[in-house]
Coordinates of C-alpha atoms in Angstrom, one line a residue:
Chain A
M1 CA 126.4 86.5 35.1
R2 CA 127.5 87.1 31.4
P3 CA 130.8 89.0 32.3
Y4 CA 131.7 86.2 34.8
I5 CA 131.4 83.5 32.1
A6 CA 132.9 85.6 29.3
L7 CA 136.0 86.6 31.4
T8 CA 136.5 83.0 32.7
R9 CA 136.3 81.6 29.1
I10 CA 138.8 84.1 27.8
D11 CA 141.1 83.7 30.8
I12 CA 141.3 79.9 30.2
K13 CA 141.9 80.4 26.4
L14 CA 144.7 82.9 27.1
A15 CA 146.3 80.8 29.8
M16 CA 146.5 77.9 27.3
R17 CA 148.3 80.2 24.9
D18 CA 150.8 81.3 27.5
R19 CA 154.0 79.1 27.5
S20 CA 154.9 80.2 31.0
V21 CA 151.6 79.1 32.4
L22 CA 152.0 75.7 30.7
F23 CA 155.5 75.3 31.9
F24 CA 154.8 76.2 35.5
N25 CA 151.6 74.2 35.7
Y26 CA 152.5 71.1 33.8
L27 CA 156.2 70.7 33.2
F28 CA 157.5 72.2 36.5
P29 CA 155.6 69.7 38.7
L30 CA 156.9 66.8 36.6
I31 CA 160.5 67.9 37.2
F32 CA 159.8 68.0 41.0
F33 CA 158.0 64.7 40.8
F34 CA 160.9 62.8 39.2
V35 CA 163.5 64.6 41.3
F36 CA 161.7 63.9 44.6
S37 CA 161.0 60.4 43.6
G38 CA 164.7 59.9 42.8
I39 CA 166.1 61.6 45.9
M40 CA 163.6 60.4 48.5
G41 CA 162.8 57.0 47.1
T42 CA 159.4 55.5 46.8
A43 CA 160.0 52.0 48.0
R44 CA 159.1 52.4 51.7
N45 CA 155.6 52.6 52.8
G46 CA 154.0 56.0 52.1
G47 CA 157.0 57.1 50.0
I48 CA 155.2 57.9 46.8
E49 CA 152.2 59.4 48.6
N50 CA 154.6 61.8 50.3
V51 CA 156.2 62.8 47.0
V52 CA 152.8 63.4 45.4
T53 CA 151.7 65.5 48.4
M54 CA 154.8 67.6 48.1
V55 CA 154.5 68.1 44.4
L56 CA 150.8 69.1 44.7
A57 CA 151.6 71.5 47.5
I58 CA 154.4 73.2 45.5
G59 CA 152.1 73.5 42.5
I60 CA 149.3 75.1 44.6
L61 CA 151.7 77.6 46.1
G62 CA 153.1 78.6 42.7
N63 CA 149.6 78.7 41.1
G64 CA 148.3 81.0 43.8
L65 CA 151.2 83.3 44.6
W66 CA 152.9 83.6 41.2
G67 CA 149.9 82.7 38.9
A68 CA 147.3 85.0 40.5
G69 CA 149.6 87.5 42.1
M70 CA 151.9 88.3 39.2
R71 CA 149.4 88.2 36.4
A72 CA 147.1 90.8 38.0
V73 CA 150.0 93.2 38.5
Q74 CA 151.2 92.8 34.9
E75 CA 147.7 93.4 33.6
R76 CA 147.5 96.6 35.7
E77 CA 150.9 97.8 34.6
Q78 CA 150.2 97.2 30.9
G79 CA 146.9 99.2 31.0
I80 CA 144.7 96.1 30.4
L81 CA 142.7 96.6 33.6
R82 CA 142.3 100.3 32.7
R83 CA 140.5 99.3 29.5
F84 CA 138.1 97.2 31.6
K85 CA 137.6 100.1 33.9
V86 CA 135.7 102.1 31.3
T87 CA 133.1 99.3 30.9
P88 CA 130.2 98.7 33.3
I89 CA 131.9 95.7 35.1
T90 CA 133.0 95.6 38.7
P91 CA 136.2 93.9 39.9
A92 CA 134.2 90.8 41.0
P93 CA 134.0 89.0 37.6
L94 CA 137.7 89.7 37.0
L95 CA 138.6 88.1 40.4
F96 CA 136.2 85.3 39.9
A97 CA 137.6 84.5 36.5
S98 CA 141.1 84.5 37.9
M99 CA 140.1 82.1 40.7
V100 CA 138.2 79.7 38.5
T101 CA 140.9 79.7 35.7
G102 CA 143.7 79.0 38.2
W103 CA 141.7 76.1 39.6
L104 CA 140.7 74.6 36.2
I105 CA 144.2 74.8 34.7
Y106 CA 145.6 73.2 37.9
L107 CA 143.4 70.1 37.9
P108 CA 145.0 68.4 34.9
S109 CA 148.3 68.8 36.7
V110 CA 146.9 66.8 39.6
L111 CA 145.7 64.1 37.3
L112 CA 149.0 64.0 35.5
V113 CA 151.1 63.6 38.7
C114 CA 148.7 61.0 40.2
T115 CA 148.6 59.0 36.9
L116 CA 152.4 59.0 36.6
A117 CA 152.7 58.1 40.3
H118 CA 150.2 55.2 39.7
F119 CA 151.9 53.7 36.7
F120 CA 155.6 54.3 37.7
Y121 CA 155.4 53.8 41.4
G122 CA 152.1 52.0 42.1
L123 CA 150.3 54.9 43.8
A124 CA 146.9 53.5 44.8
I125 CA 143.8 55.5 43.9
P126 CA 143.2 57.6 47.0
D127 CA 140.5 56.1 49.3
R128 CA 139.4 59.6 50.1
W129 CA 139.6 60.9 46.6
F130 CA 136.7 63.4 47.1
S131 CA 138.4 64.7 50.3
T132 CA 141.6 65.0 48.3
F133 CA 139.8 66.9 45.6
V134 CA 138.2 69.3 48.2
M135 CA 141.5 69.9 49.9
I136 CA 143.2 70.7 46.6
T137 CA 140.4 73.0 45.6
L138 CA 140.4 74.8 48.9
G139 CA 144.2 75.1 48.7
V140 CA 144.2 76.6 45.1
V141 CA 141.4 79.0 45.9
A142 CA 143.0 80.1 49.3
F143 CA 146.4 80.7 47.7
R144 CA 144.9 82.5 44.8
S145 CA 143.1 84.8 47.3
I146 CA 146.5 85.5 48.9
G147 CA 148.0 86.1 45.4
L148 CA 145.2 88.5 44.5
I149 CA 145.7 90.5 47.7
L150 CA 149.4 90.6 47.0
A151 CA 148.6 92.0 43.5
S152 CA 146.5 94.7 45.0
I153 CA 148.9 95.9 47.6
V154 CA 152.1 96.1 45.5
N155 CA 152.7 99.0 43.2
S156 CA 154.9 97.4 40.5
T157 CA 156.0 94.0 39.0
Q158 CA 159.3 94.5 40.8
E159 CA 157.7 95.0 44.2
S160 CA 155.4 92.1 43.5
T161 CA 158.4 89.7 42.7
I162 CA 160.1 90.6 46.0
T163 CA 156.9 90.4 48.1
I164 CA 155.9 87.0 46.6
Q165 CA 159.4 85.7 47.1
L166 CA 159.3 86.8 50.8
L167 CA 156.2 84.6 51.2
Y168 CA 156.9 81.8 48.8
M169 CA 160.4 80.8 49.8
P170 CA 159.8 80.4 53.6
M171 CA 156.5 78.5 52.8
L172 CA 158.3 76.3 50.3
F173 CA 161.0 75.2 52.8
L174 CA 159.3 75.4 56.2
S175 CA 155.9 73.9 55.5
G176 CA 156.9 70.4 54.6
A177 CA 156.3 71.0 50.9
T178 CA 160.0 70.3 50.0
I179 CA 161.7 69.2 53.3
P180 CA 159.8 66.9 55.6
V181 CA 158.8 68.8 58.7
R182 CA 160.4 66.2 61.0
L183 CA 163.8 67.0 59.6
L184 CA 163.5 70.7 60.4
P185 CA 164.9 72.2 63.6
D186 CA 162.4 73.2 66.3
W187 CA 162.5 76.9 65.5
A188 CA 161.7 76.2 61.9
Q189 CA 158.9 73.9 62.8
A190 CA 157.5 76.6 65.1
A191 CA 157.8 79.2 62.4
G192 CA 156.0 76.9 60.0
Q193 CA 152.9 76.9 62.2
F194 CA 152.2 80.5 61.2
M195 CA 152.2 79.6 57.5
P196 CA 149.2 78.6 55.4
A197 CA 151.2 76.2 53.3
T198 CA 151.9 74.1 56.4
Y199 CA 148.2 73.5 56.9
L200 CA 147.8 72.7 53.2
V201 CA 150.6 70.2 53.3
A202 CA 149.3 68.7 56.6
G203 CA 145.8 68.5 55.1
L204 CA 147.0 66.8 51.9
Q205 CA 149.1 64.3 53.9
S206 CA 146.2 63.5 56.1
V207 CA 143.7 62.7 53.3
L208 CA 146.3 61.2 50.8
M209 CA 148.7 59.3 53.1
R210 CA 146.6 58.4 56.1
S211 CA 143.2 58.4 54.3
E212 CA 141.7 60.5 57.1
P213 CA 138.4 62.3 56.6
L214 CA 138.2 66.1 56.1
S215 CA 136.7 66.4 59.6
S216 CA 140.0 65.4 61.2
N217 CA 141.6 68.5 59.6
G218 CA 139.0 71.0 61.1
P219 CA 141.4 73.8 62.0
A220 CA 143.3 73.7 58.7
I221 CA 140.2 73.6 56.6
L222 CA 138.6 76.4 58.7
A223 CA 141.7 78.5 58.3
L224 CA 141.9 78.0 54.5
A225 CA 138.2 78.7 54.2
V226 CA 138.4 81.9 56.2
T227 CA 141.4 82.9 54.0
V228 CA 139.2 82.4 50.9
I229 CA 136.3 84.5 52.3
L230 CA 138.6 87.3 53.7
G231 CA 140.8 87.2 50.7
T232 CA 137.9 87.6 48.2
F233 CA 136.2 90.3 50.2
I234 CA 139.4 92.3 50.6
S235 CA 140.5 91.8 47.0
V236 CA 137.2 93.3 45.8
K237 CA 137.6 96.2 48.3
I238 CA 141.1 97.2 47.5
F239 CA 141.2 96.3 43.8
R240 CA 143.0 98.8 41.7
W241 CA 142.5 99.2 37.9
E242 CA 145.4 101.6 37.2
K243 CA 149.1 101.6 38.0
D244 CA 148.8 105.3 38.8
E245 CA 146.5 104.6 41.7
K246 CA 149.3 104.0 44.2
M247 CA 148.7 102.0 47.4
Q248 CA 149.8 103.6 50.6
P249 CA 152.4 101.6 52.6
E250 CA 150.0 101.0 55.5
A251 CA 147.6 99.2 53.0
K252 CA 150.1 96.4 53.0
L253 CA 148.6 95.4 56.4
W254 CA 145.7 94.0 54.4
L255 CA 148.0 91.0 53.8
L256 CA 148.2 90.4 57.5
A257 CA 144.4 90.4 57.6
V258 CA 144.1 87.7 55.1
L259 CA 146.9 85.7 56.8
S260 CA 145.3 86.3 60.3
P261 CA 143.7 82.8 60.6
F262 CA 147.2 81.2 60.3
L263 CA 148.7 83.7 62.7
L264 CA 146.0 82.8 65.2
L265 CA 146.6 79.1 64.6
G266 CA 150.3 79.5 64.9
F267 CA 150.0 81.3 68.3
Y268 CA 147.4 78.7 69.4
R269 CA 149.8 75.8 68.6
A270 CA 152.8 77.6 70.1
F271 CA 151.0 78.1 73.4
T272 CA 149.3 74.7 73.6
S273 CA 152.2 72.5 72.5
Chain B
M1 CA 119.5 108.7 18.7
N2 CA 118.7 112.2 20.0
T3 CA 120.0 114.8 17.6
D4 CA 118.4 117.9 19.0
K5 CA 121.3 120.3 18.8
N6 CA 120.1 122.5 21.6
E7 CA 119.9 119.8 24.2
P8 CA 123.1 119.4 26.2
V9 CA 124.3 115.8 26.7
I10 CA 127.1 117.0 29.0
Q11 CA 126.7 119.8 31.6
V12 CA 129.6 120.9 33.7
R13 CA 129.3 123.6 36.4
G14 CA 132.1 124.8 38.6
L15 CA 134.1 121.5 38.3
T16 CA 137.1 121.2 40.6
K17 CA 139.6 118.5 41.2
S18 CA 142.5 118.6 43.7
Y19 CA 145.2 116.0 44.5
G20 CA 146.2 117.1 48.0
D21 CA 147.4 120.7 47.7
F22 CA 147.6 120.5 43.9
A23 CA 144.5 121.8 42.1
A24 CA 144.4 120.1 38.7
V25 CA 141.0 121.5 37.7
K26 CA 140.1 124.9 39.1
G27 CA 136.4 125.5 38.4
I28 CA 135.4 125.0 34.8
D29 CA 132.0 125.3 33.1
F30 CA 130.9 124.0 29.7
E31 CA 128.2 122.2 27.9
V32 CA 128.3 119.7 25.0
R33 CA 125.2 119.7 22.8
A34 CA 123.7 116.6 21.3
G35 CA 125.3 115.7 18.0
E36 CA 128.3 118.0 18.4
V37 CA 132.0 117.3 18.4
F38 CA 133.4 119.3 21.3
G39 CA 137.2 119.5 21.7
L40 CA 139.2 120.1 24.9
L41 CA 142.5 121.6 23.7
G42 CA 145.5 122.1 25.9
P43 CA 149.0 121.2 26.6
N44 CA 150.0 118.1 28.6
G45 CA 149.1 118.6 32.2
A46 CA 146.5 121.3 31.5
G47 CA 143.8 119.2 33.2
K48 CA 141.9 118.0 30.2
T49 CA 142.4 114.3 30.8
T50 CA 141.4 114.7 34.5
T51 CA 138.3 116.5 33.4
V52 CA 137.3 113.9 30.8
E53 CA 138.0 111.0 33.3
I54 CA 135.6 112.7 35.8
L55 CA 133.0 112.8 33.1
E56 CA 133.5 109.2 32.2
G57 CA 133.0 108.1 35.8
L58 CA 136.6 107.0 36.2
R59 CA 137.7 109.7 38.8
S60 CA 135.9 111.4 41.6
R61 CA 135.5 115.1 41.6
T62 CA 136.4 117.5 44.4
G63 CA 133.6 120.0 43.7
G64 CA 131.0 121.2 41.2
Q65 CA 128.1 119.7 39.3
V66 CA 128.4 117.3 36.4
S67 CA 125.8 115.5 34.3
V68 CA 126.4 113.2 31.4
L69 CA 123.4 111.9 29.4
G70 CA 121.4 112.8 32.6
F71 CA 123.6 110.7 34.9
D72 CA 125.9 111.9 37.6
P73 CA 129.2 110.2 36.8
G74 CA 130.1 110.2 40.5
S75 CA 127.2 108.2 41.8
Q76 CA 125.8 106.5 38.7
S77 CA 129.0 105.4 36.9
R78 CA 127.9 101.9 36.0
Q79 CA 124.7 103.1 34.3
L80 CA 126.7 105.8 32.6
K81 CA 129.5 103.4 31.4
D82 CA 126.8 101.2 29.9
R83 CA 125.7 104.1 27.6
I84 CA 129.0 105.8 26.7
G85 CA 131.9 104.8 24.5
V86 CA 135.4 105.6 25.7
C87 CA 138.7 105.5 23.8
L88 CA 141.4 106.1 26.4
Q89 CA 145.1 106.9 26.1
S90 CA 147.5 104.2 27.1
T91 CA 145.3 101.2 27.4
N92 CA 146.0 97.7 26.1
L93 CA 144.5 94.3 25.6
Q94 CA 146.2 91.0 26.3
E95 CA 148.9 90.3 23.6
K96 CA 147.4 87.0 22.6
I97 CA 143.7 87.9 22.5
T98 CA 142.4 88.0 19.0
I99 CA 140.3 91.0 17.8
R100 CA 137.2 88.9 17.4
E101 CA 137.7 87.4 20.9
A102 CA 138.1 90.9 22.4
M103 CA 134.9 92.1 20.7
D104 CA 133.0 89.1 22.0
L105 CA 134.4 89.6 25.5
F106 CA 133.5 93.3 25.7
A107 CA 130.1 92.7 24.1
D108 CA 129.2 90.6 27.2
F109 CA 129.8 93.6 29.5
Y110 CA 127.0 95.8 28.0
T111 CA 123.2 95.5 28.0
Q112 CA 123.0 96.4 24.3
T113 CA 125.5 96.0 21.5
V114 CA 125.7 96.3 17.8
D115 CA 126.8 93.6 15.4
S116 CA 130.6 93.3 16.0
D117 CA 131.3 91.8 12.5
E118 CA 129.8 94.9 10.9
L119 CA 131.8 97.1 13.2
L120 CA 135.1 95.3 12.3
M121 CA 134.3 95.6 8.6
R122 CA 133.5 99.3 9.0
L123 CA 136.8 99.9 10.8
A124 CA 138.8 97.9 8.2
L125 CA 139.6 95.3 10.8
W126 CA 137.8 92.4 9.3
E127 CA 141.0 91.0 7.7
K128 CA 142.7 91.2 11.1
R129 CA 139.8 89.6 13.1
D130 CA 141.8 86.5 14.0
A131 CA 145.1 88.2 14.5
P132 CA 146.5 88.5 18.1
Y133 CA 146.3 92.1 19.5
G134 CA 150.1 92.0 20.0
E135 CA 150.7 91.8 16.3
L136 CA 148.8 94.9 15.3
S137 CA 150.3 98.2 14.3
G138 CA 149.7 101.4 16.4
G139 CA 147.0 102.5 13.9
Q140 CA 145.2 99.2 14.0
K141 CA 145.3 99.1 17.8
Q142 CA 143.7 102.5 17.8
R143 CA 141.0 101.3 15.5
V144 CA 140.4 98.3 17.8
A145 CA 140.1 100.8 20.7
L146 CA 137.5 102.7 18.6
A147 CA 135.7 99.5 17.7
L148 CA 135.4 98.6 21.4
A149 CA 134.2 102.1 22.2
L150 CA 131.4 101.7 19.6
L151 CA 130.4 98.2 20.6
N152 CA 127.5 99.4 22.8
D153 CA 126.2 101.9 20.1
P154 CA 126.9 104.8 22.4
Q155 CA 125.1 108.1 22.2
M156 CA 128.1 109.8 23.7
L157 CA 131.8 109.1 22.8
F158 CA 134.9 110.2 24.6
L159 CA 138.1 110.2 22.6
D160 CA 141.1 111.0 24.7
E161 CA 144.0 112.0 22.3
P162 CA 142.7 109.7 19.6
S163 CA 145.6 110.1 17.3
A164 CA 148.5 110.7 19.7
G165 CA 151.6 108.7 18.8
L166 CA 150.3 107.6 15.4
D167 CA 152.0 108.1 12.1
P168 CA 150.5 110.6 9.7
Q169 CA 148.7 108.0 7.6
A170 CA 147.1 106.3 10.7
R171 CA 146.2 109.8 12.0
L172 CA 144.3 110.6 8.8
E173 CA 142.4 107.3 9.0
I174 CA 141.4 108.1 12.6
H175 CA 140.3 111.6 11.5
A176 CA 138.2 110.1 8.7
L177 CA 136.5 107.7 11.2
V178 CA 135.8 110.5 13.6
G179 CA 134.4 112.5 10.6
D180 CA 132.0 109.5 9.9
L181 CA 130.9 109.5 13.5
R182 CA 130.2 113.2 13.4
R183 CA 128.0 112.7 10.3
E184 CA 126.1 110.1 12.3
Q185 CA 125.3 112.9 14.7
R186 CA 126.9 111.2 17.7
S187 CA 128.0 113.5 20.4
I188 CA 131.8 113.4 20.8
L189 CA 134.0 114.9 23.4
L190 CA 137.6 114.7 22.3
T191 CA 140.8 115.9 23.9
T192 CA 143.8 116.7 21.8
H193 CA 147.0 118.8 21.8
Y194 CA 147.0 118.8 18.0
I195 CA 145.7 122.2 16.8
E196 CA 144.9 120.8 13.3
E197 CA 142.9 118.0 14.8
A198 CA 140.8 120.4 16.8
E199 CA 140.3 122.7 13.7
K200 CA 139.5 119.8 11.4
L201 CA 137.2 117.7 13.7
C202 CA 135.5 120.0 16.2
D203 CA 132.3 122.0 16.0
R204 CA 133.4 123.8 19.2
V205 CA 136.6 124.0 21.2
A206 CA 137.5 124.9 24.7
I207 CA 141.0 125.9 25.3
I208 CA 142.1 124.7 28.7
D209 CA 145.2 125.8 30.5
E210 CA 146.4 125.2 34.1
G211 CA 143.0 123.8 35.1
R212 CA 140.9 126.7 33.6
I213 CA 139.1 127.3 30.4
V214 CA 140.6 130.3 28.8
A215 CA 138.5 130.4 25.6
M216 CA 135.5 128.6 24.2
G217 CA 133.7 128.7 20.9
T218 CA 133.9 127.5 17.3
P219 CA 137.5 127.4 16.0
G220 CA 136.6 130.4 13.8
E221 CA 135.2 132.4 16.7
I222 CA 138.3 131.7 18.8
Q223 CA 140.6 132.8 16.0
A224 CA 138.5 135.9 15.4
G225 CA 138.5 136.8 19.0
V226 CA 142.2 137.1 19.5
L227 CA 144.3 140.1 18.8
S228 CA 146.6 138.4 16.3
Q229 CA 146.2 140.0 12.9
S230 CA 146.0 138.6 9.4
V231 CA 149.1 139.0 7.2
I232 CA 148.9 140.0 3.5
E233 CA 151.9 139.2 1.4
I234 CA 152.2 140.4 -2.2
R235 CA 154.9 139.6 -4.7
C236 CA 155.4 141.6 -7.9
E237 CA 157.2 141.1 -11.2
E238 CA 159.3 144.2 -10.6
G239 CA 160.5 146.3 -7.6
L240 CA 158.0 148.6 -5.9
P241 CA 158.8 152.4 -5.7
G242 CA 161.1 153.6 -3.0
G243 CA 160.0 155.1 0.3
D244 CA 158.1 153.5 3.2
G245 CA 154.8 153.4 1.4
P246 CA 151.6 154.8 2.7
C247 CA 149.7 153.7 5.8
W248 CA 146.5 151.9 4.7
R249 CA 143.3 151.7 6.7
D250 CA 143.4 149.2 9.7
A251 CA 146.8 148.1 8.7
G252 CA 150.3 148.3 10.1
S253 CA 153.3 149.8 8.4
P254 CA 154.3 147.9 5.2
V255 CA 157.5 145.9 5.2
F256 CA 159.4 145.6 1.9
S257 CA 161.9 142.9 0.9
A258 CA 165.4 144.0 0.0
D259 CA 164.7 143.8 -3.7
R260 CA 161.3 145.6 -3.0
R261 CA 159.5 142.8 -5.0
K262 CA 157.7 141.6 -1.9
L263 CA 155.4 143.6 0.4
T264 CA 154.1 142.4 3.7
V265 CA 151.4 144.1 5.7
Q266 CA 149.6 143.2 9.0
T267 CA 145.9 144.1 9.2
S268 CA 142.8 143.6 11.3
H269 CA 140.5 144.0 8.2
P270 CA 142.2 141.9 5.5
A271 CA 139.5 142.3 2.8
R272 CA 139.6 146.1 3.0
T273 CA 143.4 146.3 3.2
L274 CA 143.8 143.9 0.3
V275 CA 141.7 146.1 -2.0
D276 CA 143.6 149.2 -1.0
L277 CA 147.0 147.4 -1.5
V278 CA 146.2 146.0 -5.0
K279 CA 144.8 149.4 -6.1
W280 CA 148.0 151.2 -4.8
I281 CA 150.2 148.7 -6.7
E282 CA 148.2 148.9 -10.0
E283 CA 148.2 152.7 -9.8
R284 CA 152.0 152.4 -10.1
G285 CA 151.7 150.3 -13.3
I286 CA 153.0 147.1 -11.6
E287 CA 151.6 143.6 -11.9
P288 CA 151.2 141.6 -8.7
S289 CA 152.5 138.0 -9.4
D290 CA 151.4 136.3 -6.2
I291 CA 149.0 137.3 -3.4
R292 CA 148.8 135.4 -0.1
L293 CA 146.5 136.0 2.9
K294 CA 147.5 134.3 6.2
R295 CA 144.7 134.3 8.8
P296 CA 145.6 133.8 12.5
T297 CA 145.4 130.1 13.3
L298 CA 144.0 128.4 16.3
E299 CA 147.6 127.9 17.4
D300 CA 148.1 131.7 17.2
A301 CA 145.0 132.1 19.4
F302 CA 146.3 129.4 21.8
I303 CA 149.7 131.1 22.1
E304 CA 148.1 134.4 22.7
L305 CA 145.7 133.1 25.3
T306 CA 148.1 131.0 27.3
G307 CA 151.5 132.3 26.5
K308 CA 152.6 128.8 25.6
T309 CA 152.9 126.5 22.7
L310 CA 150.8 123.3 22.7
R311 CA 154.0 121.1 22.7
E312 CA 155.2 122.6 26.0

């Protein structure tokens, strides 16, 4: 257990010294928060809850895809993982530390956004605060799993940036995280059903805006949980310590494996609606 | 620590490694004995790093038998990594981690460790213990790499190009540290493409070229085993008599400078030829002012064995 604790401790310390981590985790959500509040208004019923849901979802997407995905690639390219490779540790404590650190540094951001929403716009303390916490936790861990898989299948920072953008941008705009789903055309709504972010946004809206229990979000929670399990398992399996260990193009299919729960859900919804 | 010089800590038999059709290591055999510094010397791409990484448990092998401290690096790499120290080429730590934090972090990876403060003092890093890794010089980073490699008090150390890319001062510091480790009777396998590093630090050397060992022994044995000859150069106060000069025993034809004050002779038995030469000059009433003997170097041996220079 010692490597798990040691790596998590140092990851948190290093994250706190990294200005880009601080910017994207704490300042970036604030910018979104005030912009969305200004544009969308918070006066009508459920307005501020909607803004908070969007800001939290954007934060989780960024934390997982960019935070976990890019950092692992950079550490591999810089030869940092190669130094760990000559010690007796396995990839598991490194992945665990990344997961826990991402979650821990994200929680203050949740508190910050909710506090501002409370004092500026009268956001009530969520009735289902524990469900909200579970949904946020599941979201962060699921998206970090996807980020870690991305890190394992790409061969360079450049490739990583492109691949993350290809996932991040559609999820940002088609999931309801930035544009309310009801305003999207039918084809975009249908496409959104294949994306994990859509289920995260829907889950957060359910517990935050409608105070519904977790049980009313069964499929979304199940899909996110399966993503976590599949993602963790595959991340350990295809982990690469060195930039010279190139991944074959067909290995990129592992990403489909981790996204498979959402593909299944998307098809299910497409055929049952 | 086991210091029985006869007991091998590394045994390699018929080791091969291929990447697709390319054979990087083509069947090599060697042993490293306890307490000895063994050098793998060769140009870039010779197969030395591949060989060492197989021994460290970082790469799988295609064929052959390998044992390091009694472990098979292929199937027991975690147990092996717990017992060895490794200083790799081109590794890094996070820019913002301090040296003390790095030492504490890595200490948690091993089942046994030495006092990291003592290690930092010994490697002249104590003053830099709270400095971020990104602010260190190349030599200091290499000393950190060495400190991390020594953290688990390893019986066996692997140093891959320990002074590559360092300035001459930093290289001397690393040499001094390796010298200390050698006196502690730790077993060390180092790879290098610096001839002088191999001559200075290693008890025995294997010259590796295109995936094969082409010579192995002490630096002296390798030098003695090649055909390159010693060169005797004698300078005199006044010009030597005309003519080609005699042919001395075991020596080639003498070569005179234009002013005939310098005489150069190649020989396979330098001591015998030197006596003959000095006697011949004195018989002519001339005083030698400077006598130099150039022995073939490990570099000469390397060039003769591989047909290449080490920088190729």
